[in-house]
Amino acid sequence: AASAVAPCISSYILRFQLHDMLGEKPSSLFMPGRRRRLNLVAICLNLFLPWVVFVVVFICMGFTMRFQMPPAAYAVVLVGLTAAVGLFGTAWSASRRYEGQSSFQDPSWVAFMAITILCGTVLGAAGGSYCYQSYMSPYYSVSNLNVYSGIDPSAKTGLAVLDAGRAYFTTNARLELSKALGFKNADTYCVVPITAGQGNQSNYDFWAVGIDCCKGEVPQFRCGEFDNPRAKAGLRLVREEQRPFFRLAVQQAEAAHNITARFPTFFTWTADPLNELARLHDEGMRLLTLSTFVFFLFNSACVAVATALYTKLHHDD
């Protein structure tokens, strides 16, 4: 997709540079003659090209390319920024040569395209990054980890399942809600040990976690499917920026309840990890669809306003 956008931008710049070298006025956005008519080709370029740039950058920064080939994803963003700078330079050069003439409106349209492509690149990168961090990075990371079944939390340690993405526990596994605790740091990071059977364990390495779904030091946990008796599984927490705070919450729980957690591993408590994984993917796709639609409306409104302004300016001339 990026390779399809580049020729359009290059030909648009080349058109102005060629006229500049020949000492000719560039053909106006309005057709020459007494009856001025809008050039629909130029308007369509301004309408669709920035939108295509937005979609391409969003996908590259928010989906598979960002996970598998981060340098390539950032290179696409750099191409978009370079195209915007090139269009700005072309508009500036043309405006100096044809300043004071009616064709000055044409460089203005090139500058307009530069602004919208810059907006498409920056907003696409920002939106794609948000989508990646919130949904697609956890989705790809967990999908690439192992699946473990029949885990007995009273017998196994966290070291045995360090590469677990989806964990299915034994049928007697449960949340030890009396030992729940939360660590407050702007958000409240909630933890509760996953146990099996009755009585205390010598080691608690498996923890269900959530954010802002407990009451700090009060043993209350309302995260994930805590109240679903069929929930006997977990989806691994893979967001690195959250893990230190959950570890601090576990350390507080160790001190408060006089328990030990040698190698704590963190999971979202659920009955169906695959369904939770699919939800992350669906949320990412939904955000892409919504963002694409909103940016198209935004760019269309900008083109409509610009067309009306340029038409009025030309009529006044």
mmCIF file of N, CA and C in Angstrom, residues 45-179:
data_model
loop_
_atom_site.group_PDB
_atom_site.id
_atom_site.type_symbol
_atom_site.label_atom_id
_atom_site.label_comp_id
_atom_site.label_asym_id
_atom_site.label_seq_id
_atom_site.Cartn_x
_atom_site.Cartn_y
_atom_site.Cartn_z
ATOM 1 N N LEU A 45 -7.515 13.736 -5.350
ATOM 2 C CA LEU A 45 -6.201 13.453 -4.766
ATOM 3 C C LEU A 45 -6.140 13.940 -3.330
ATOM 4 N N ASN A 46 -6.612 15.165 -3.095
ATOM 5 C CA ASN A 46 -6.602 15.719 -1.743
ATOM 6 C C ASN A 46 -7.589 15.009 -0.825
ATOM 7 N N LEU A 47 -8.629 14.433 -1.400
ATOM 8 C CA LEU A 47 -9.637 13.747 -0.598
ATOM 9 C C LEU A 47 -9.172 12.358 -0.160
ATOM 10 N N PHE A 48 -8.572 11.599 -1.095
ATOM 11 C CA PHE A 48 -8.284 10.196 -0.811
ATOM 12 C C PHE A 48 -6.838 9.908 -0.412
ATOM 13 N N LEU A 49 -5.877 10.659 -0.935
ATOM 14 C CA LEU A 49 -4.479 10.331 -0.669
ATOM 15 C C LEU A 49 -4.118 10.439 0.812
ATOM 16 N N PRO A 50 -4.481 11.531 1.515
ATOM 17 C CA PRO A 50 -4.181 11.587 2.957
ATOM 18 C C PRO A 50 -4.875 10.476 3.739
ATOM 19 N N TRP A 51 -6.081 10.110 3.307
ATOM 20 C CA TRP A 51 -6.810 9.024 3.971
ATOM 21 C C TRP A 51 -6.081 7.692 3.802
ATOM 22 N N VAL A 52 -5.578 7.439 2.582
ATOM 23 C CA VAL A 52 -4.811 6.211 2.341
ATOM 24 C C VAL A 52 -3.546 6.205 3.199
ATOM 25 N N VAL A 53 -2.879 7.349 3.291
ATOM 26 C CA VAL A 53 -1.687 7.451 4.132
ATOM 27 C C VAL A 53 -2.028 7.118 5.579
ATOM 28 N N PHE A 54 -3.128 7.662 6.079
ATOM 29 C CA PHE A 54 -3.564 7.388 7.458
ATOM 30 C C PHE A 54 -3.776 5.895 7.680
ATOM 31 N N VAL A 55 -4.500 5.259 6.774
ATOM 32 C CA VAL A 55 -4.812 3.831 6.930
ATOM 33 C C VAL A 55 -3.536 2.988 6.894
ATOM 34 N N VAL A 56 -2.652 3.279 5.939
ATOM 35 C CA VAL A 56 -1.410 2.508 5.809
ATOM 36 C C VAL A 56 -0.553 2.646 7.059
ATOM 37 N N VAL A 57 -0.381 3.884 7.538
ATOM 38 C CA VAL A 57 0.444 4.108 8.725
ATOM 39 C C VAL A 57 -0.186 3.456 9.953
ATOM 40 N N PHE A 58 -1.495 3.575 10.100
ATOM 41 C CA PHE A 58 -2.200 2.968 11.235
ATOM 42 C C PHE A 58 -1.974 1.457 11.246
ATOM 43 N N ILE A 59 -2.152 0.803 10.114
ATOM 44 C CA ILE A 59 -1.986 -0.649 10.044
ATOM 45 C C ILE A 59 -0.545 -1.049 10.338
ATOM 46 N N CYS A 60 0.404 -0.320 9.774
ATOM 47 C CA CYS A 60 1.813 -0.661 9.991
ATOM 48 C C CYS A 60 2.215 -0.493 11.449
ATOM 49 N N MET A 61 1.710 0.543 12.099
ATOM 50 C CA MET A 61 2.083 0.812 13.484
ATOM 51 C C MET A 61 1.236 0.056 14.500
ATOM 52 N N GLY A 62 0.112 -0.501 14.071
ATOM 53 C CA GLY A 62 -0.792 -1.124 15.029
ATOM 54 C C GLY A 62 -0.927 -2.626 14.928
ATOM 55 N N PHE A 63 -0.375 -3.227 13.867
ATOM 56 C CA PHE A 63 -0.638 -4.650 13.662
ATOM 57 C C PHE A 63 0.652 -5.443 13.415
ATOM 58 N N THR A 64 0.601 -6.444 12.570
ATOM 59 C CA THR A 64 1.660 -7.442 12.470
ATOM 60 C C THR A 64 3.035 -6.853 12.200
ATOM 61 N N MET A 65 3.134 -5.870 11.303
ATOM 62 C CA MET A 65 4.442 -5.314 10.976
ATOM 63 C C MET A 65 5.130 -4.744 12.207
ATOM 64 N N ARG A 66 4.389 -4.058 13.067
ATOM 65 C CA ARG A 66 4.976 -3.479 14.283
ATOM 66 C C ARG A 66 5.515 -4.576 15.194
ATOM 67 N N PHE A 67 4.853 -5.717 15.245
ATOM 68 C CA PHE A 67 5.278 -6.813 16.128
ATOM 69 C C PHE A 67 6.464 -7.576 15.548
ATOM 70 N N GLN A 68 6.426 -7.853 14.237
ATOM 71 C CA GLN A 68 7.457 -8.681 13.620
ATOM 72 C C GLN A 68 8.646 -7.886 13.099
ATOM 73 N N MET A 69 8.390 -6.697 12.563
ATOM 74 C CA MET A 69 9.453 -5.878 11.971
ATOM 75 C C MET A 69 9.287 -4.416 12.376
ATOM 76 N N PRO A 70 9.576 -4.078 13.637
ATOM 77 C CA PRO A 70 9.398 -2.693 14.090
ATOM 78 C C PRO A 70 10.134 -1.652 13.246
ATOM 79 N N PRO A 71 11.389 -1.897 12.812
ATOM 80 C CA PRO A 71 12.054 -0.872 11.984
ATOM 81 C C PRO A 71 11.297 -0.566 10.694
ATOM 82 N N ALA A 72 10.711 -1.594 10.075
ATOM 83 C CA ALA A 72 9.949 -1.371 8.847
ATOM 84 C C ALA A 72 8.711 -0.518 9.117
ATOM 85 N N ALA A 73 8.060 -0.741 10.267
ATOM 86 C CA ALA A 73 6.882 0.053 10.619
ATOM 87 C C ALA A 73 7.251 1.520 10.804
ATOM 88 N N TYR A 74 8.356 1.768 11.496
ATOM 89 C CA TYR A 74 8.795 3.156 11.692
ATOM 90 C C TYR A 74 9.276 3.775 10.386
ATOM 91 N N ALA A 75 9.805 2.953 9.479
ATOM 92 C CA ALA A 75 10.234 3.462 8.173
ATOM 93 C C ALA A 75 9.033 3.977 7.375
ATOM 94 N N VAL A 76 7.890 3.317 7.482
ATOM 95 C CA VAL A 76 6.681 3.771 6.794
ATOM 96 C C VAL A 76 6.271 5.152 7.314
ATOM 97 N N VAL A 77 6.363 5.339 8.626
ATOM 98 C CA VAL A 77 6.055 6.653 9.206
ATOM 99 C C VAL A 77 7.017 7.709 8.661
ATOM 100 N N LEU A 78 8.282 7.347 8.563
ATOM 101 C CA LEU A 78 9.284 8.283 8.040
ATOM 102 C C LEU A 78 8.988 8.653 6.587
ATOM 103 N N VAL A 79 8.518 7.690 5.792
ATOM 104 C CA VAL A 79 8.157 7.970 4.399
ATOM 105 C C VAL A 79 7.018 8.989 4.346
ATOM 106 N N GLY A 80 6.019 8.815 5.206
ATOM 107 C CA GLY A 80 4.909 9.766 5.240
ATOM 108 C C GLY A 80 5.354 11.164 5.622
ATOM 109 N N LEU A 81 6.230 11.269 6.637
ATOM 110 C CA LEU A 81 6.727 12.576 7.054
ATOM 111 C C LEU A 81 7.580 13.217 5.954
ATOM 112 N N THR A 82 8.394 12.383 5.278
ATOM 113 C CA THR A 82 9.232 12.890 4.195
ATOM 114 C C THR A 82 8.380 13.413 3.044
ATOM 115 N N ALA A 83 7.309 12.706 2.719
ATOM 116 C CA ALA A 83 6.405 13.154 1.654
ATOM 117 C C ALA A 83 5.781 14.495 2.001
ATOM 118 N N ALA A 84 5.367 14.658 3.267
ATOM 119 C CA ALA A 84 4.773 15.928 3.690
ATOM 120 C C ALA A 84 5.786 17.064 3.578
ATOM 121 N N VAL A 85 7.024 16.823 4.010
ATOM 122 C CA VAL A 85 8.066 17.849 3.916
ATOM 123 C C VAL A 85 8.351 18.197 2.456
ATOM 124 N N GLY A 86 8.397 17.169 1.589
ATOM 125 C CA GLY A 86 8.625 17.415 0.165
ATOM 126 C C GLY A 86 7.538 18.267 -0.454
ATOM 127 N N LEU A 87 6.297 18.018 -0.083
ATOM 128 C CA LEU A 87 5.193 18.824 -0.606
ATOM 129 C C LEU A 87 5.253 20.255 -0.082
ATOM 130 N N PHE A 88 5.623 20.418 1.185
ATOM 131 C CA PHE A 88 5.790 21.764 1.732
ATOM 132 C C PHE A 88 6.864 22.521 0.955
ATOM 133 N N GLY A 89 7.992 21.856 0.677
ATOM 134 C CA GLY A 89 9.069 22.497 -0.077
ATOM 135 C C GLY A 89 8.647 22.884 -1.470
ATOM 136 N N THR A 90 7.902 21.998 -2.138
ATOM 137 C CA THR A 90 7.417 22.298 -3.484
ATOM 138 C C THR A 90 6.456 23.482 -3.479
ATOM 139 N N ALA A 91 5.563 23.523 -2.502
ATOM 140 C CA ALA A 91 4.605 24.623 -2.401
ATOM 141 C C ALA A 91 5.321 25.946 -2.147
ATOM 142 N N TRP A 92 6.327 25.914 -1.273
ATOM 143 C CA TRP A 92 7.067 27.141 -0.958
ATOM 144 C C TRP A 92 7.820 27.661 -2.183
ATOM 145 N N SER A 93 8.460 26.723 -2.920
ATOM 146 C CA SER A 93 9.211 27.115 -4.105
ATOM 147 C C SER A 93 8.283 27.702 -5.169
ATOM 148 N N ALA A 94 7.143 27.053 -5.401
ATOM 149 C CA ALA A 94 6.203 27.526 -6.414
ATOM 150 C C ALA A 94 5.580 28.858 -6.025
ATOM 151 N N SER A 95 5.305 29.041 -4.730
ATOM 152 C CA SER A 95 4.674 30.289 -4.289
ATOM 153 C C SER A 95 5.613 31.471 -4.465
ATOM 154 N N ARG A 96 6.916 31.263 -4.290
ATOM 155 C CA ARG A 96 7.871 32.351 -4.482
ATOM 156 C C ARG A 96 7.973 32.759 -5.953
ATOM 157 N N ARG A 97 7.935 31.772 -6.846
ATOM 158 C CA ARG A 97 8.078 32.070 -8.277
ATOM 159 C C ARG A 97 6.837 32.746 -8.838
ATOM 160 N N TYR A 98 5.682 32.307 -8.346
ATOM 161 C CA TYR A 98 4.436 32.817 -8.930
ATOM 162 C C TYR A 98 3.675 33.719 -7.974
ATOM 163 N N GLU A 99 4.389 34.322 -7.030
ATOM 164 C CA GLU A 99 3.734 35.200 -6.060
ATOM 165 C C GLU A 99 3.098 36.393 -6.767
ATOM 166 N N GLY A 100 1.885 36.703 -6.359
ATOM 167 C CA GLY A 100 1.167 37.828 -6.934
ATOM 168 C C GLY A 100 0.371 37.469 -8.158
ATOM 169 N N GLN A 101 0.466 36.240 -8.649
ATOM 170 C CA GLN A 101 -0.302 35.815 -9.818
ATOM 171 C C GLN A 101 -1.431 34.907 -9.350
ATOM 172 N N SER A 102 -2.437 34.755 -10.199
ATOM 173 C CA SER A 102 -3.594 33.963 -9.805
ATOM 174 C C SER A 102 -3.247 32.503 -9.595
ATOM 175 N N SER A 103 -2.179 32.030 -10.232
ATOM 176 C CA SER A 103 -1.800 30.627 -10.070
ATOM 177 C C SER A 103 -1.237 30.346 -8.690
ATOM 178 N N PHE A 104 -1.115 31.390 -7.840
ATOM 179 C CA PHE A 104 -0.635 31.198 -6.486
ATOM 180 C C PHE A 104 -1.545 30.245 -5.709
ATOM 181 N N GLN A 105 -2.790 30.115 -6.178
ATOM 182 C CA GLN A 105 -3.704 29.192 -5.502
ATOM 183 C C GLN A 105 -3.234 27.752 -5.608
ATOM 184 N N ASP A 106 -2.536 27.409 -6.694
ATOM 185 C CA ASP A 106 -2.079 26.021 -6.864
ATOM 186 C C ASP A 106 -1.077 25.607 -5.791
ATOM 187 N N PRO A 107 -0.025 26.409 -5.526
ATOM 188 C CA PRO A 107 0.847 26.067 -4.410
ATOM 189 C C PRO A 107 0.099 25.944 -3.094
ATOM 190 N N SER A 108 -0.968 26.708 -2.924
ATOM 191 C CA SER A 108 -1.751 26.600 -1.705
ATOM 192 C C SER A 108 -2.378 25.219 -1.586
ATOM 193 N N TRP A 109 -2.818 24.664 -2.713
ATOM 194 C CA TRP A 109 -3.389 23.322 -2.673
ATOM 195 C C TRP A 109 -2.317 22.277 -2.381
ATOM 196 N N VAL A 110 -1.105 22.482 -2.899
ATOM 197 C CA VAL A 110 -0.017 21.558 -2.572
ATOM 198 C C VAL A 110 0.286 21.636 -1.087
ATOM 199 N N ALA A 111 0.310 22.854 -0.541
ATOM 200 C CA ALA A 111 0.536 23.026 0.893
ATOM 201 C C ALA A 111 -0.584 22.366 1.693
ATOM 202 N N PHE A 112 -1.819 22.474 1.172
ATOM 203 C CA PHE A 112 -2.943 21.838 1.849
ATOM 204 C C PHE A 112 -2.751 20.319 1.895
ATOM 205 N N MET A 113 -2.312 19.739 0.782
ATOM 206 C CA MET A 113 -2.067 18.303 0.769
ATOM 207 C C MET A 113 -0.949 17.929 1.732
ATOM 208 N N ALA A 114 0.077 18.765 1.810
ATOM 209 C CA ALA A 114 1.179 18.506 2.737
ATOM 210 C C ALA A 114 0.669 18.465 4.175
ATOM 211 N N ILE A 115 -0.218 19.409 4.514
ATOM 212 C CA ILE A 115 -0.761 19.454 5.878
ATOM 213 C C ILE A 115 -1.596 18.211 6.171
ATOM 214 N N THR A 116 -2.463 17.828 5.226
ATOM 215 C CA THR A 116 -3.330 16.678 5.473
ATOM 216 C C THR A 116 -2.550 15.368 5.491
ATOM 217 N N ILE A 117 -1.500 15.263 4.668
ATOM 218 C CA ILE A 117 -0.663 14.060 4.715
ATOM 219 C C ILE A 117 0.121 14.013 6.019
ATOM 220 N N LEU A 118 0.566 15.173 6.483
ATOM 221 C CA LEU A 118 1.238 15.227 7.781
ATOM 222 C C LEU A 118 0.280 14.800 8.892
ATOM 223 N N CYS A 119 -0.948 15.300 8.832
ATOM 224 C CA CYS A 119 -1.964 14.901 9.821
ATOM 225 C C CYS A 119 -2.241 13.398 9.739
ATOM 226 N N GLY A 120 -2.378 12.893 8.517
ATOM 227 C CA GLY A 120 -2.630 11.468 8.345
ATOM 228 C C GLY A 120 -1.507 10.614 8.895
ATOM 229 N N THR A 121 -0.268 11.060 8.694
ATOM 230 C CA THR A 121 0.876 10.299 9.187
ATOM 231 C C THR A 121 0.951 10.330 10.712
ATOM 232 N N VAL A 122 0.834 11.513 11.276
ATOM 233 C CA VAL A 122 0.961 11.659 12.730
ATOM 234 C C VAL A 122 -0.206 10.978 13.454
ATOM 235 N N LEU A 123 -1.425 11.239 12.987
ATOM 236 C CA LEU A 123 -2.596 10.631 13.633
ATOM 237 C C LEU A 123 -2.621 9.120 13.419
ATOM 238 N N GLY A 124 -2.210 8.662 12.225
ATOM 239 C CA GLY A 124 -2.139 7.227 11.979
ATOM 240 C C GLY A 124 -1.132 6.546 12.881
ATOM 241 N N ALA A 125 0.029 7.188 13.083
ATOM 242 C CA ALA A 125 1.050 6.619 13.967
ATOM 243 C C ALA A 125 0.575 6.598 15.419
ATOM 244 N N ALA A 126 -0.081 7.682 15.846
ATOM 245 C CA ALA A 126 -0.568 7.750 17.224
ATOM 246 C C ALA A 126 -1.687 6.734 17.469
ATOM 247 N N GLY A 127 -2.647 6.689 16.543
ATOM 248 C CA GLY A 127 -3.744 5.739 16.688
ATOM 249 C C GLY A 127 -3.281 4.300 16.598
ATOM 250 N N GLY A 128 -2.371 4.028 15.658
ATOM 251 C CA GLY A 128 -1.840 2.677 15.524
ATOM 252 C C GLY A 128 -1.071 2.246 16.756
ATOM 253 N N SER A 129 -0.299 3.157 17.341
ATOM 254 C CA SER A 129 0.465 2.835 18.549
ATOM 255 C C SER A 129 -0.467 2.533 19.722
ATOM 256 N N TYR A 130 -1.533 3.320 19.846
ATOM 257 C CA TYR A 130 -2.508 3.052 20.913
ATOM 258 C C TYR A 130 -3.155 1.684 20.720
ATOM 259 N N CYS A 131 -3.536 1.387 19.485
ATOM 260 C CA CYS A 131 -4.138 0.086 19.176
ATOM 261 C C CYS A 131 -3.167 -1.054 19.489
ATOM 262 N N TYR A 132 -1.907 -0.855 19.141
ATOM 263 C CA TYR A 132 -0.898 -1.889 19.362
ATOM 264 C C TYR A 132 -0.677 -2.131 20.857
ATOM 265 N N GLN A 133 -0.490 -1.058 21.614
ATOM 266 C CA GLN A 133 -0.211 -1.204 23.034
ATOM 267 C C GLN A 133 -1.407 -1.768 23.798
ATOM 268 N N SER A 134 -2.604 -1.352 23.432
ATOM 269 C CA SER A 134 -3.801 -1.742 24.186
ATOM 270 C C SER A 134 -4.331 -3.124 23.815
ATOM 271 N N TYR A 135 -4.233 -3.496 22.546
ATOM 272 C CA TYR A 135 -4.885 -4.714 22.091
ATOM 273 C C TYR A 135 -3.967 -5.686 21.345
ATOM 274 N N MET A 136 -3.288 -5.204 20.312
ATOM 275 C CA MET A 136 -2.606 -6.133 19.421
ATOM 276 C C MET A 136 -1.298 -6.683 19.987
ATOM 277 N N SER A 137 -0.563 -5.882 20.746
ATOM 278 C CA SER A 137 0.661 -6.402 21.352
ATOM 279 C C SER A 137 0.371 -7.536 22.333
ATOM 280 N N PRO A 138 -0.604 -7.371 23.268
ATOM 281 C CA PRO A 138 -0.957 -8.515 24.118
ATOM 282 C C PRO A 138 -1.457 -9.708 23.304
ATOM 283 N N TYR A 139 -2.221 -9.432 22.252
ATOM 284 C CA TYR A 139 -2.744 -10.524 21.424
ATOM 285 C C TYR A 139 -1.611 -11.316 20.777
ATOM 286 N N TYR A 140 -0.678 -10.625 20.122
ATOM 287 C CA TYR A 140 0.430 -11.312 19.455
ATOM 288 C C TYR A 140 1.343 -11.996 20.463
ATOM 289 N N SER A 141 1.625 -11.338 21.578
ATOM 290 C CA SER A 141 2.537 -11.902 22.571
ATOM 291 C C SER A 141 1.990 -13.192 23.168
ATOM 292 N N VAL A 142 0.730 -13.162 23.593
ATOM 293 C CA VAL A 142 0.133 -14.353 24.190
ATOM 294 C C VAL A 142 0.004 -15.468 23.157
ATOM 295 N N SER A 143 -0.344 -15.112 21.928
ATOM 296 C CA SER A 143 -0.501 -16.121 20.874
ATOM 297 C C SER A 143 0.805 -16.856 20.591
ATOM 298 N N ASN A 144 1.934 -16.198 20.841
ATOM 299 C CA ASN A 144 3.227 -16.812 20.564
ATOM 300 C C ASN A 144 3.794 -17.575 21.760
ATOM 301 N N LEU A 145 3.091 -17.572 22.888
ATOM 302 C CA LEU A 145 3.539 -18.320 24.060
ATOM 303 C C LEU A 145 2.896 -19.706 24.092
ATOM 304 N N ASN A 146 3.349 -20.528 25.028
ATOM 305 C CA ASN A 146 2.862 -21.906 25.135
ATOM 306 C C ASN A 146 1.507 -21.990 25.824
ATOM 307 N N VAL A 147 0.882 -23.142 25.671
ATOM 308 C CA VAL A 147 -0.383 -23.445 26.329
ATOM 309 C C VAL A 147 -0.130 -24.594 27.314
ATOM 310 N N TYR A 148 -0.554 -24.412 28.574
ATOM 311 C CA TYR A 148 -0.384 -25.442 29.604
ATOM 312 C C TYR A 148 -1.752 -25.862 30.122
ATOM 313 N N SER A 149 -1.909 -27.149 30.302
ATOM 314 C CA SER A 149 -3.175 -27.694 30.816
ATOM 315 C C SER A 149 -2.909 -28.504 32.084
ATOM 316 N N GLY A 150 -3.946 -28.579 32.907
ATOM 317 C CA GLY A 150 -3.851 -29.405 34.119
ATOM 318 C C GLY A 150 -2.871 -28.885 35.144
ATOM 319 N N ILE A 151 -2.693 -27.570 35.245
ATOM 320 C CA ILE A 151 -1.750 -27.003 36.204
ATOM 321 C C ILE A 151 -2.355 -27.076 37.610
ATOM 322 N N ASP A 152 -1.625 -27.685 38.517
ATOM 323 C CA ASP A 152 -2.025 -27.735 39.929
ATOM 324 C C ASP A 152 -1.279 -26.621 40.660
ATOM 325 N N PRO A 153 -1.949 -25.538 41.010
ATOM 326 C CA PRO A 153 -1.250 -24.405 41.631
ATOM 327 C C PRO A 153 -0.672 -24.708 43.008
ATOM 328 N N SER A 154 -1.122 -25.790 43.618
ATOM 329 C CA SER A 154 -0.580 -26.155 44.931
ATOM 330 C C SER A 154 0.683 -26.995 44.811
ATOM 331 N N ALA A 155 0.960 -27.495 43.594
ATOM 332 C CA ALA A 155 2.111 -28.371 43.414
ATOM 333 C C ALA A 155 3.178 -27.785 42.502
ATOM 334 N N LYS A 156 2.776 -27.019 41.482
ATOM 335 C CA LYS A 156 3.735 -26.454 40.539
ATOM 336 C C LYS A 156 4.194 -25.072 40.982
ATOM 337 N N THR A 157 5.342 -24.669 40.453
ATOM 338 C CA THR A 157 5.867 -23.326 40.716
ATOM 339 C C THR A 157 5.814 -22.488 39.437
ATOM 340 N N GLY A 158 5.965 -21.194 39.604
ATOM 341 C CA GLY A 158 5.947 -20.312 38.449
ATOM 342 C C GLY A 158 7.086 -20.574 37.490
ATOM 343 N N LEU A 159 8.204 -21.098 37.982
ATOM 344 C CA LEU A 159 9.342 -21.409 37.116
ATOM 345 C C LEU A 159 8.998 -22.445 36.061
ATOM 346 N N ALA A 160 8.043 -23.334 36.386
ATOM 347 C CA ALA A 160 7.696 -24.421 35.466
ATOM 348 C C ALA A 160 6.870 -23.945 34.282
ATOM 349 N N VAL A 161 6.306 -22.734 34.379
ATOM 350 C CA VAL A 161 5.417 -22.255 33.308
ATOM 351 C C VAL A 161 5.773 -20.822 32.915
ATOM 352 N N LEU A 162 7.045 -20.510 32.894
ATOM 353 C CA LEU A 162 7.463 -19.150 32.574
ATOM 354 C C LEU A 162 7.035 -18.723 31.174
ATOM 355 N N ASP A 163 6.889 -19.678 30.267
ATOM 356 C CA ASP A 163 6.514 -19.362 28.884
ATOM 357 C C ASP A 163 5.037 -19.611 28.619
ATOM 358 N N ALA A 164 4.223 -19.618 29.678
ATOM 359 C CA ALA A 164 2.787 -19.866 29.510
ATOM 360 C C ALA A 164 2.083 -18.626 28.989
ATOM 361 N N GLY A 165 1.257 -18.805 27.965
ATOM 362 C CA GLY A 165 0.410 -17.736 27.468
ATOM 363 C C GLY A 165 -1.020 -17.959 27.912
ATOM 364 N N ARG A 166 -1.455 -19.210 27.764
ATOM 365 C CA ARG A 166 -2.763 -19.631 28.268
ATOM 366 C C ARG A 166 -2.550 -20.769 29.244
ATOM 367 N N ALA A 167 -3.159 -20.647 30.414
ATOM 368 C CA ALA A 167 -2.985 -21.660 31.463
ATOM 369 C C ALA A 167 -4.349 -22.207 31.870
ATOM 370 N N TYR A 168 -4.461 -23.526 31.837
ATOM 371 C CA TYR A 168 -5.690 -24.200 32.259
ATOM 372 C C TYR A 168 -5.367 -24.972 33.532
ATOM 373 N N PHE A 169 -6.051 -24.622 34.622
ATOM 374 C CA PHE A 169 -5.768 -25.209 35.921
ATOM 375 C C PHE A 169 -6.641 -26.439 36.177
ATOM 376 N N THR A 170 -6.307 -27.149 37.247
ATOM 377 C CA THR A 170 -7.083 -28.332 37.623
ATOM 378 C C THR A 170 -8.496 -27.920 38.046
ATOM 379 N N THR A 171 -9.397 -28.883 38.058
ATOM 380 C CA THR A 171 -10.807 -28.576 38.318
ATOM 381 C C THR A 171 -11.063 -28.072 39.737
ATOM 382 N N ASN A 172 -10.124 -28.334 40.663
ATOM 383 C CA ASN A 172 -10.314 -27.857 42.039
ATOM 384 C C ASN A 172 -9.625 -26.511 42.289
ATOM 385 N N ALA A 173 -9.136 -25.893 41.226
ATOM 386 C CA ALA A 173 -8.486 -24.587 41.369
ATOM 387 C C ALA A 173 -9.532 -23.519 41.699
ATOM 388 N N ARG A 174 -9.116 -22.549 42.493
ATOM 389 C CA ARG A 174 -10.035 -21.471 42.892
ATOM 390 C C ARG A 174 -9.231 -20.233 43.274
ATOM 391 N N LEU A 175 -9.937 -19.129 43.440
ATOM 392 C CA LEU A 175 -9.308 -17.896 43.913
ATOM 393 C C LEU A 175 -9.423 -17.835 45.437
ATOM 394 N N GLU A 176 -8.300 -17.587 46.086
ATOM 395 C CA GLU A 176 -8.282 -17.448 47.550
ATOM 396 C C GLU A 176 -8.616 -15.998 47.892
ATOM 397 N N LEU A 177 -9.917 -15.669 47.820
ATOM 398 C CA LEU A 177 -10.356 -14.277 47.932
ATOM 399 C C LEU A 177 -10.015 -13.645 49.274
ATOM 400 N N SER A 178 -9.845 -14.456 50.310
ATOM 401 C CA SER A 178 -9.516 -13.902 51.622
ATOM 402 C C SER A 178 -8.107 -13.309 51.658
ATOM 403 N N LYS A 179 -7.288 -13.645 50.662
ATOM 404 C CA LYS A 179 -5.911 -13.139 50.614
ATOM 405 C C LYS A 179 -5.727 -12.098 49.493
#
